[in-house]
CSV table of C-alpha atoms in Angstrom, one decimal:
chain,number,residue,atom,x,y,z
A,1,MET,CA,-1.6,-50.1,41.0
A,2,LYS,CA,0.4,-46.6,40.9
A,3,LEU,CA,-0.8,-43.1,39.5
A,4,ILE,CA,1.7,-42.0,38.4
A,5,VAL,CA,0.9,-38.1,37.1
A,6,ASP,CA,3.0,-35.7,34.8
A,7,THR,CA,3.6,-32.5,37.8
A,8,THR,CA,5.3,-30.3,35.0
A,9,GLN,CA,1.9,-31.3,32.7
A,10,ARG,CA,-0.4,-31.0,35.7
A,11,TYR,CA,1.2,-27.1,36.5
A,12,ALA,CA,0.5,-26.1,33.2
A,13,LYS,CA,-2.5,-27.0,32.7
A,14,MET,CA,-3.4,-25.1,36.3
A,15,ARG,CA,-1.8,-22.2,35.2
A,16,ALA,CA,-4.0,-21.6,32.0
A,17,HIS,CA,-7.1,-23.4,33.6
A,18,THR,CA,-7.1,-20.2,36.4
A,19,ALA,CA,-5.4,-17.3,33.3
A,20,ALA,CA,-9.1,-18.7,31.9
A,21,HIS,CA,-10.7,-17.7,35.4
A,22,LEU,CA,-9.0,-14.3,35.1
A,23,LEU,CA,-9.7,-13.6,30.8
A,24,HIS,CA,-13.8,-14.6,32.2
A,25,ALA,CA,-13.9,-11.9,34.9
A,26,THR,CA,-12.5,-9.1,33.0
A,27,LEU,CA,-14.5,-9.7,29.6
A,28,GLY,CA,-17.1,-9.0,32.2
A,29,LYS,CA,-15.7,-5.4,31.8
A,30,ILE,CA,-16.5,-4.5,28.7
A,31,PHE,CA,-19.8,-7.0,28.3
A,32,SER,CA,-21.6,-6.7,31.1
A,33,GLU,CA,-23.7,-9.8,30.4
A,34,THR,CA,-21.3,-12.2,28.8
A,35,LYS,CA,-21.2,-15.8,29.3
A,36,GLN,CA,-19.2,-18.5,29.2
A,37,ALA,CA,-19.9,-20.6,26.1
A,38,GLY,CA,-17.6,-23.3,26.6
A,39,SER,CA,-13.6,-23.7,27.0
A,40,PHE,CA,-10.7,-26.0,26.3
A,41,VAL,CA,-8.2,-25.6,28.2
A,42,ASP,CA,-4.3,-27.5,27.6
A,43,GLU,CA,-1.3,-26.9,28.6
A,44,ASP,CA,-0.3,-23.3,28.7
A,45,TYR,CA,-3.0,-23.0,26.1
A,46,LEU,CA,-6.6,-22.0,26.2
A,47,ARG,CA,-9.2,-21.2,24.3
A,48,LEU,CA,-12.8,-18.8,26.0
A,49,ASP,CA,-16.0,-18.8,24.1
A,50,PHE,CA,-18.2,-16.6,25.5
A,51,ALA,CA,-21.5,-14.9,24.3
A,52,ALA,CA,-20.8,-11.0,22.5
A,53,GLU,CA,-22.1,-9.6,20.7
A,54,ARG,CA,-19.1,-7.7,18.4
A,55,ALA,CA,-15.7,-8.3,17.8
A,56,LEU,CA,-13.5,-6.4,20.6
A,57,THR,CA,-11.4,-4.8,18.6
A,58,ASN,CA,-7.4,-4.8,18.4
A,59,ALA,CA,-7.3,-1.8,21.3
A,60,GLU,CA,-9.5,-3.5,24.4
A,61,LEU,CA,-7.5,-7.0,23.5
A,62,LEU,CA,-4.3,-6.0,23.8
A,63,ASP,CA,-6.1,-4.1,26.8
A,64,ILE,CA,-7.8,-7.4,28.1
A,65,GLN,CA,-4.5,-8.7,28.2
A,66,LYS,CA,-2.7,-6.0,30.0
A,67,GLN,CA,-5.5,-6.0,33.0
A,68,VAL,CA,-5.2,-10.5,33.1
A,69,ASN,CA,-1.0,-9.8,32.8
A,70,HIS,CA,-2.0,-6.8,35.9
A,71,LEU,CA,-3.9,-9.6,37.3
A,72,ILE,CA,-1.4,-12.5,37.5
A,73,TYR,CA,1.9,-9.6,38.9
A,74,ALA,CA,0.1,-8.4,41.7
A,75,ALA,CA,0.3,-11.7,42.8
A,76,LEU,CA,-3.8,-12.9,44.0
A,77,PRO,CA,-4.5,-15.8,46.4
A,78,VAL,CA,-6.5,-18.3,44.9
A,79,GLU,CA,-8.7,-20.3,46.5
A,80,ASN,CA,-11.5,-23.0,46.6
A,81,PHE,CA,-13.9,-24.9,48.8
A,82,GLU,CA,-16.9,-26.5,49.4
A,83,THR,CA,-20.0,-25.5,50.0
A,84,SER,CA,-23.8,-26.2,48.8
A,85,TYR,CA,-25.0,-24.3,46.2
A,86,ASP,CA,-27.2,-22.2,47.5
A,87,GLU,CA,-24.2,-20.8,48.8
A,88,ALA,CA,-22.2,-20.9,47.2
A,89,ILE,CA,-24.6,-18.2,44.4
A,90,LYS,CA,-25.1,-16.4,48.0
A,91,LEU,CA,-21.6,-15.4,47.6
A,92,TRP,CA,-22.0,-14.8,43.9
A,93,ALA,CA,-20.3,-17.3,42.3
A,94,LYS,CA,-20.9,-17.9,38.7
A,95,ALA,CA,-21.8,-21.2,37.4
A,96,PHE,CA,-21.7,-22.0,33.3
A,97,PHE,CA,-23.7,-23.7,30.6
A,98,GLU,CA,-27.4,-24.6,33.7
A,99,ASP,CA,-25.8,-27.1,34.4
A,100,LYS,CA,-27.1,-29.2,37.7
A,101,TYR,CA,-25.2,-28.2,40.2
A,102,GLY,CA,-25.4,-31.1,43.4
A,103,ASP,CA,-26.0,-30.1,47.3
A,104,VAL,CA,-21.9,-29.3,47.5
A,105,VAL,CA,-20.3,-27.7,44.8
A,106,ARG,CA,-17.1,-26.2,44.6
A,107,VAL,CA,-15.8,-23.0,44.0
A,108,VAL,CA,-12.6,-21.0,43.3
A,109,LYS,CA,-12.8,-17.3,44.4
A,110,VAL,CA,-9.2,-15.2,42.9
A,111,ASP,CA,-9.2,-12.5,45.8
A,112,GLN,CA,-12.2,-11.1,47.4
A,113,ASN,CA,-13.8,-9.4,44.5
A,114,VAL,CA,-12.1,-10.4,39.8
A,115,SER,CA,-13.5,-14.0,40.4
A,116,THR,CA,-16.0,-16.3,41.6
A,117,GLU,CA,-17.3,-19.5,39.8
A,118,LEU,CA,-18.1,-22.8,40.4
A,119,CYS,CA,-15.1,-25.3,39.3
A,120,TRP,CA,-14.1,-28.3,39.8
A,121,TRP,CA,-10.5,-28.5,36.9
A,122,THR,CA,-7.6,-27.5,39.1
A,123,HIS,CA,-5.8,-24.4,39.6
A,124,VAL,CA,-2.5,-22.7,40.9
A,125,THR,CA,-3.3,-20.9,44.7
A,126,ASN,CA,-1.6,-17.9,43.4
A,127,THR,CA,-2.1,-15.4,40.5
A,128,LYS,CA,1.9,-14.9,40.2
A,129,ASP,CA,1.8,-19.1,39.3
A,130,ILE,CA,0.6,-18.5,35.7
A,131,TRP,CA,3.6,-16.7,35.2
A,132,CYS,CA,2.0,-14.6,31.6
A,133,PHE,CA,-0.7,-14.7,29.7
A,134,VAL,CA,-0.3,-13.5,25.5
A,135,ILE,CA,-3.7,-13.5,23.0
A,136,LEU,CA,-3.2,-14.9,20.7
A,137,ALA,CA,-6.4,-14.6,18.4
A,138,GLN,CA,-9.9,-13.8,18.4
A,139,GLU,CA,-12.8,-16.2,16.5
A,140,SER,CA,-16.0,-15.6,15.6
A,141,VAL,CA,-17.4,-19.4,16.8
A,142,ALA,CA,-20.6,-19.0,16.3
A,143,SER,CA,-24.3,-16.1,16.1
A,144,GLY,CA,-23.5,-14.3,18.9
A,145,ILE,CA,-20.1,-16.3,20.3
A,146,LYS,CA,-17.1,-15.3,19.7
A,147,ARG,CA,-13.2,-16.9,21.0
A,148,ILE,CA,-10.5,-15.9,22.2
A,149,VAL,CA,-7.4,-17.9,22.5
A,150,ALA,CA,-4.0,-17.6,24.8
A,151,LEU,CA,-1.3,-19.0,25.9
A,152,THR,CA,0.3,-18.9,29.8
């Protein structure tokens, strides 16, 4: 059996997924206690659900888009490594959904202080590889849960 990887599709998903990390980090500047409540990533498309007590204003959405693009254009390194769960938490890595994690976890870190999260998905190695980020919509999906839909 031979595995064939569609590299165009894979890189498009890598761009969108790493952009979701940048979006989540940027949202944390507005909603300090926000928490990811779900996400979906496809080819150059992403949806990020997050806890928020209110909808974002149009000005805030434009500012978030600008900040994420600034992080992309800054050409920041994206590294990933495996470590123990306890060490990851010492690095302030975000863990989501009250997941149960094993002894070894994968940490994805954007630059030194932008984003550090536990994540097994695939990512670009530098934010410049995302190219650009555009917010398409904001939705309310449940009480206290908002969604941002975006393209890379």
